[in-house]
Amino acid sequence: MLPGFRDSYLTWIARYISVGLYSGLGYIVMSISFVLVKYGLMKEIDILKAVLGNEEMFIAYVSFPSGSISFYIVSLIVGGLAMLTIPIISTWIVHTTGVGNAIGTMAGGAAKAAGGILK
């Protein structure tokens, strides 16, 4: 191999391995997310059973204009956000230049912008 392409080749191999980890990490994160969604759904069922068992609680529950914060919806949002972290976790395992640096740059730019607004 030509010495000039050695760094490019190593970077390519590291990115290839990093992307290869996406499916395994996705399976783990999705399994944990589904456990969280199941917990949120069971919590909602428990709340609805308690509300249906007591007339005063039912009136209080339906009288809220915005309803209640749904554990199920929150667990779906958290699971979705966890799925978005898979590329970052993969670059933690295999250090590559790519998504991690890009997100770090965006976060640094956002912090500078927020600092300029707050002043």
mmCIF file with all atom_site columns, C-alpha atoms in Angstrom:
data_model
loop_
_atom_site.group_PDB
_atom_site.id
_atom_site.type_symbol
_atom_site.label_atom_id
_atom_site.label_alt_id
_atom_site.label_comp_id
_atom_site.label_asym_id
_atom_site.label_entity_id
_atom_site.label_seq_id
_atom_site.pdbx_PDB_ins_code
_atom_site.Cartn_x
_atom_site.Cartn_y
_atom_site.Cartn_z
_atom_site.occupancy
_atom_site.B_iso_or_equiv
_atom_site.pdbx_formal_charge
_atom_site.auth_seq_id
_atom_site.auth_comp_id
_atom_site.auth_asym_id
_atom_site.auth_atom_id
_atom_site.pdbx_PDB_model_num
ATOM 1   C CA . MET A 1 1   ? 0.000   0.000  0.000  1.00 0.00 ? 1   MET A CA 1
ATOM 2   C CA . LEU A 1 2   ? 1.226   3.471  -0.755 1.00 0.00 ? 2   LEU A CA 1
ATOM 3   C CA . PRO A 1 3   ? 2.295   5.428  2.330  1.00 0.00 ? 3   PRO A CA 1
ATOM 4   C CA . GLY A 1 4   ? 0.228   8.447  1.284  1.00 0.00 ? 4   GLY A CA 1
ATOM 5   C CA . PHE A 1 5   ? -3.020  6.461  1.480  1.00 0.00 ? 5   PHE A CA 1
ATOM 6   C CA . ARG A 1 6   ? -2.289  4.739  4.803  1.00 0.00 ? 6   ARG A CA 1
ATOM 7   C CA . ASP A 1 7   ? -4.204  7.267  6.934  1.00 0.00 ? 7   ASP A CA 1
ATOM 8   C CA . SER A 1 8   ? -7.143  7.300  4.523  1.00 0.00 ? 8   SER A CA 1
ATOM 9   C CA . TYR A 1 9   ? -7.302  3.505  4.580  1.00 0.00 ? 9   TYR A CA 1
ATOM 10  C CA . LEU A 1 10  ? -7.234  3.347  8.387  1.00 0.00 ? 10  LEU A CA 1
ATOM 11  C CA . THR A 1 11  ? -9.941  6.012  8.603  1.00 0.00 ? 11  THR A CA 1
ATOM 12  C CA . TRP A 1 12  ? -12.073 4.088  6.107  1.00 0.00 ? 12  TRP A CA 1
ATOM 13  C CA . ILE A 1 13  ? -11.670 0.837  8.078  1.00 0.00 ? 13  ILE A CA 1
ATOM 14  C CA . ALA A 1 14  ? -12.580 2.587  11.349 1.00 0.00 ? 14  ALA A CA 1
ATOM 15  C CA . ARG A 1 15  ? -15.710 4.119  9.806  1.00 0.00 ? 15  ARG A CA 1
ATOM 16  C CA . TYR A 1 16  ? -16.680 0.787  8.250  1.00 0.00 ? 16  TYR A CA 1
ATOM 17  C CA . ILE A 1 17  ? -16.458 -0.947 11.640 1.00 0.00 ? 17  ILE A CA 1
ATOM 18  C CA . SER A 1 18  ? -18.288 1.952  13.293 1.00 0.00 ? 18  SER A CA 1
ATOM 19  C CA . VAL A 1 19  ? -21.187 1.732  10.844 1.00 0.00 ? 19  VAL A CA 1
ATOM 20  C CA . GLY A 1 20  ? -21.178 -2.040 11.189 1.00 0.00 ? 20  GLY A CA 1
ATOM 21  C CA . LEU A 1 21  ? -21.904 -1.637 14.885 1.00 0.00 ? 21  LEU A CA 1
ATOM 22  C CA . TYR A 1 22  ? -25.127 0.287  14.171 1.00 0.00 ? 22  TYR A CA 1
ATOM 23  C CA . SER A 1 23  ? -27.295 -2.827 13.890 1.00 0.00 ? 23  SER A CA 1
ATOM 24  C CA . GLY A 1 24  ? -26.083 -4.399 17.144 1.00 0.00 ? 24  GLY A CA 1
ATOM 25  C CA . LEU A 1 25  ? -26.315 -1.158 19.058 1.00 0.00 ? 25  LEU A CA 1
ATOM 26  C CA . GLY A 1 26  ? -29.707 -0.456 17.486 1.00 0.00 ? 26  GLY A CA 1
ATOM 27  C CA . TYR A 1 27  ? -30.998 -3.808 18.702 1.00 0.00 ? 27  TYR A CA 1
ATOM 28  C CA . ILE A 1 28  ? -29.799 -3.153 22.262 1.00 0.00 ? 28  ILE A CA 1
ATOM 29  C CA . VAL A 1 29  ? -31.161 0.406  22.398 1.00 0.00 ? 29  VAL A CA 1
ATOM 30  C CA . MET A 1 30  ? -34.462 -0.645 20.818 1.00 0.00 ? 30  MET A CA 1
ATOM 31  C CA . SER A 1 31  ? -34.877 -3.491 23.311 1.00 0.00 ? 31  SER A CA 1
ATOM 32  C CA . ILE A 1 32  ? -34.345 -1.099 26.209 1.00 0.00 ? 32  ILE A CA 1
ATOM 33  C CA . SER A 1 33  ? -36.712 1.423  24.594 1.00 0.00 ? 33  SER A CA 1
ATOM 34  C CA . PHE A 1 34  ? -39.432 -1.210 24.229 1.00 0.00 ? 34  PHE A CA 1
ATOM 35  C CA . VAL A 1 35  ? -39.128 -2.085 27.921 1.00 0.00 ? 35  VAL A CA 1
ATOM 36  C CA . LEU A 1 36  ? -39.553 1.609  28.704 1.00 0.00 ? 36  LEU A CA 1
ATOM 37  C CA . VAL A 1 37  ? -42.574 1.867  26.364 1.00 0.00 ? 37  VAL A CA 1
ATOM 38  C CA . LYS A 1 38  ? -44.120 -1.205 27.990 1.00 0.00 ? 38  LYS A CA 1
ATOM 39  C CA . TYR A 1 39  ? -43.659 0.394  31.415 1.00 0.00 ? 39  TYR A CA 1
ATOM 40  C CA . GLY A 1 40  ? -45.279 3.628  30.178 1.00 0.00 ? 40  GLY A CA 1
ATOM 41  C CA . LEU A 1 41  ? -48.211 1.737  28.706 1.00 0.00 ? 41  LEU A CA 1
ATOM 42  C CA . MET A 1 42  ? -48.751 -0.276 31.897 1.00 0.00 ? 42  MET A CA 1
ATOM 43  C CA . LYS A 1 43  ? -48.579 2.931  33.938 1.00 0.00 ? 43  LYS A CA 1
ATOM 44  C CA . GLU A 1 44  ? -51.265 4.504  31.709 1.00 0.00 ? 44  GLU A CA 1
ATOM 45  C CA . ILE A 1 45  ? -53.485 1.429  32.108 1.00 0.00 ? 45  ILE A CA 1
ATOM 46  C CA . ASP A 1 46  ? -53.110 1.593  35.904 1.00 0.00 ? 46  ASP A CA 1
ATOM 47  C CA . ILE A 1 47  ? -54.046 5.273  35.917 1.00 0.00 ? 47  ILE A CA 1
ATOM 48  C CA . LEU A 1 48  ? -57.093 4.687  33.717 1.00 0.00 ? 48  LEU A CA 1
ATOM 49  C CA . LYS A 1 49  ? -58.242 1.768  35.881 1.00 0.00 ? 49  LYS A CA 1
ATOM 50  C CA . ALA A 1 50  ? -57.970 3.957  38.993 1.00 0.00 ? 50  ALA A CA 1
ATOM 51  C CA . VAL A 1 51  ? -59.864 6.788  37.260 1.00 0.00 ? 51  VAL A CA 1
ATOM 52  C CA . LEU A 1 52  ? -62.648 4.473  36.116 1.00 0.00 ? 52  LEU A CA 1
ATOM 53  C CA . GLY A 1 53  ? -62.990 3.023  39.608 1.00 0.00 ? 53  GLY A CA 1
ATOM 54  C CA . ASN A 1 54  ? -63.667 6.372  41.310 1.00 0.00 ? 54  ASN A CA 1
ATOM 55  C CA . GLU A 1 55  ? -66.220 8.907  40.077 1.00 0.00 ? 55  GLU A CA 1
ATOM 56  C CA . GLU A 1 56  ? -64.497 11.915 41.667 1.00 0.00 ? 56  GLU A CA 1
ATOM 57  C CA . MET A 1 57  ? -61.168 10.988 40.083 1.00 0.00 ? 57  MET A CA 1
ATOM 58  C CA . PHE A 1 58  ? -62.908 10.545 36.731 1.00 0.00 ? 58  PHE A CA 1
ATOM 59  C CA . ILE A 1 59  ? -64.427 14.031 36.886 1.00 0.00 ? 59  ILE A CA 1
ATOM 60  C CA . ALA A 1 60  ? -61.061 15.512 37.906 1.00 0.00 ? 60  ALA A CA 1
ATOM 61  C CA . TYR A 1 61  ? -59.275 13.586 35.133 1.00 0.00 ? 61  TYR A CA 1
ATOM 62  C CA . VAL A 1 62  ? -61.573 14.685 32.328 1.00 0.00 ? 62  VAL A CA 1
ATOM 63  C CA . SER A 1 63  ? -61.872 18.282 33.598 1.00 0.00 ? 63  SER A CA 1
ATOM 64  C CA . PHE A 1 64  ? -58.222 19.091 32.851 1.00 0.00 ? 64  PHE A CA 1
ATOM 65  C CA . PRO A 1 65  ? -58.181 21.115 29.617 1.00 0.00 ? 65  PRO A CA 1
ATOM 66  C CA . SER A 1 66  ? -54.881 19.634 28.437 1.00 0.00 ? 66  SER A CA 1
ATOM 67  C CA . GLY A 1 67  ? -55.502 16.152 29.751 1.00 0.00 ? 67  GLY A CA 1
ATOM 68  C CA . SER A 1 68  ? -52.614 14.582 31.590 1.00 0.00 ? 68  SER A CA 1
ATOM 69  C CA . ILE A 1 69  ? -49.016 14.025 30.624 1.00 0.00 ? 69  ILE A CA 1
ATOM 70  C CA . SER A 1 70  ? -49.021 10.631 29.050 1.00 0.00 ? 70  SER A CA 1
ATOM 71  C CA . PHE A 1 71  ? -46.319 8.279  30.306 1.00 0.00 ? 71  PHE A CA 1
ATOM 72  C CA . TYR A 1 72  ? -46.736 6.383  27.061 1.00 0.00 ? 72  TYR A CA 1
ATOM 73  C CA . ILE A 1 73  ? -46.029 9.420  24.866 1.00 0.00 ? 73  ILE A CA 1
ATOM 74  C CA . VAL A 1 74  ? -43.044 10.409 27.002 1.00 0.00 ? 74  VAL A CA 1
ATOM 75  C CA . SER A 1 75  ? -41.606 6.894  26.768 1.00 0.00 ? 75  SER A CA 1
ATOM 76  C CA . LEU A 1 76  ? -42.000 6.938  22.960 1.00 0.00 ? 76  LEU A CA 1
ATOM 77  C CA . ILE A 1 77  ? -40.177 10.275 22.748 1.00 0.00 ? 77  ILE A CA 1
ATOM 78  C CA . VAL A 1 78  ? -37.358 9.061  25.003 1.00 0.00 ? 78  VAL A CA 1
ATOM 79  C CA . GLY A 1 79  ? -37.056 5.862  22.953 1.00 0.00 ? 79  GLY A CA 1
ATOM 80  C CA . GLY A 1 80  ? -36.882 7.846  19.721 1.00 0.00 ? 80  GLY A CA 1
ATOM 81  C CA . LEU A 1 81  ? -34.210 10.144 21.103 1.00 0.00 ? 81  LEU A CA 1
ATOM 82  C CA . ALA A 1 82  ? -32.256 7.117  22.310 1.00 0.00 ? 82  ALA A CA 1
ATOM 83  C CA . MET A 1 83  ? -32.326 5.688  18.775 1.00 0.00 ? 83  MET A CA 1
ATOM 84  C CA . LEU A 1 84  ? -30.798 8.928  17.503 1.00 0.00 ? 84  LEU A CA 1
ATOM 85  C CA . THR A 1 85  ? -27.766 8.420  19.763 1.00 0.00 ? 85  THR A CA 1
ATOM 86  C CA . ILE A 1 86  ? -26.643 5.193  18.039 1.00 0.00 ? 86  ILE A CA 1
ATOM 87  C CA . PRO A 1 87  ? -24.088 6.888  15.706 1.00 0.00 ? 87  PRO A CA 1
ATOM 88  C CA . ILE A 1 88  ? -22.585 8.774  18.650 1.00 0.00 ? 88  ILE A CA 1
ATOM 89  C CA . ILE A 1 89  ? -22.310 5.627  20.765 1.00 0.00 ? 89  ILE A CA 1
ATOM 90  C CA . SER A 1 90  ? -20.720 3.822  17.826 1.00 0.00 ? 90  SER A CA 1
ATOM 91  C CA . THR A 1 91  ? -18.062 6.529  17.456 1.00 0.00 ? 91  THR A CA 1
ATOM 92  C CA . TRP A 1 92  ? -17.328 6.251  21.177 1.00 0.00 ? 92  TRP A CA 1
ATOM 93  C CA . ILE A 1 93  ? -16.546 2.572  20.694 1.00 0.00 ? 93  ILE A CA 1
ATOM 94  C CA . VAL A 1 94  ? -14.464 3.031  17.526 1.00 0.00 ? 94  VAL A CA 1
ATOM 95  C CA . HIS A 1 95  ? -12.935 6.489  17.420 1.00 0.00 ? 95  HIS A CA 1
ATOM 96  C CA . THR A 1 96  ? -13.501 7.970  13.998 1.00 0.00 ? 96  THR A CA 1
ATOM 97  C CA . THR A 1 97  ? -13.750 11.450 12.641 1.00 0.00 ? 97  THR A CA 1
ATOM 98  C CA . GLY A 1 98  ? -17.303 11.994 11.598 1.00 0.00 ? 98  GLY A CA 1
ATOM 99  C CA . VAL A 1 99  ? -20.593 12.232 13.429 1.00 0.00 ? 99  VAL A CA 1
ATOM 100 C CA . GLY A 1 100 ? -19.119 12.816 16.885 1.00 0.00 ? 100 GLY A CA 1
ATOM 101 C CA . ASN A 1 101 ? -16.984 15.735 15.731 1.00 0.00 ? 101 ASN A CA 1
ATOM 102 C CA . ALA A 1 102 ? -19.821 17.208 13.683 1.00 0.00 ? 102 ALA A CA 1
ATOM 103 C CA . ILE A 1 103 ? -22.215 17.117 16.623 1.00 0.00 ? 103 ILE A CA 1
ATOM 104 C CA . GLY A 1 104 ? -19.525 18.534 18.909 1.00 0.00 ? 104 GLY A CA 1
ATOM 105 C CA . THR A 1 105 ? -18.979 21.390 16.469 1.00 0.00 ? 105 THR A CA 1
ATOM 106 C CA . MET A 1 106 ? -22.721 22.060 16.278 1.00 0.00 ? 106 MET A CA 1
ATOM 107 C CA . ALA A 1 107 ? -23.026 22.006 20.073 1.00 0.00 ? 107 ALA A CA 1
ATOM 108 C CA . GLY A 1 108 ? -20.087 24.412 20.394 1.00 0.00 ? 108 GLY A CA 1
ATOM 109 C CA . GLY A 1 109 ? -21.650 26.750 17.838 1.00 0.00 ? 109 GLY A CA 1
ATOM 110 C CA . ALA A 1 110 ? -25.007 26.585 19.614 1.00 0.00 ? 110 ALA A CA 1
ATOM 111 C CA . ALA A 1 111 ? -23.334 27.357 22.952 1.00 0.00 ? 111 ALA A CA 1
ATOM 112 C CA . LYS A 1 112 ? -21.602 30.371 21.434 1.00 0.00 ? 112 LYS A CA 1
ATOM 113 C CA . ALA A 1 113 ? -24.879 31.561 19.897 1.00 0.00 ? 113 ALA A CA 1
ATOM 114 C CA . ALA A 1 114 ? -26.720 31.116 23.182 1.00 0.00 ? 114 ALA A CA 1
ATOM 115 C CA . GLY A 1 115 ? -23.934 32.943 25.004 1.00 0.00 ? 115 GLY A CA 1
ATOM 116 C CA . GLY A 1 116 ? -24.247 35.854 22.559 1.00 0.00 ? 116 GLY A CA 1
ATOM 117 C CA . ILE A 1 117 ? -28.016 36.017 23.082 1.00 0.00 ? 117 ILE A CA 1
ATOM 118 C CA . LEU A 1 118 ? -27.772 35.928 26.864 1.00 0.00 ? 118 LEU A CA 1
ATOM 119 C CA . LYS A 1 119 ? -25.305 38.824 26.995 1.00 0.00 ? 119 LYS A CA 1
#
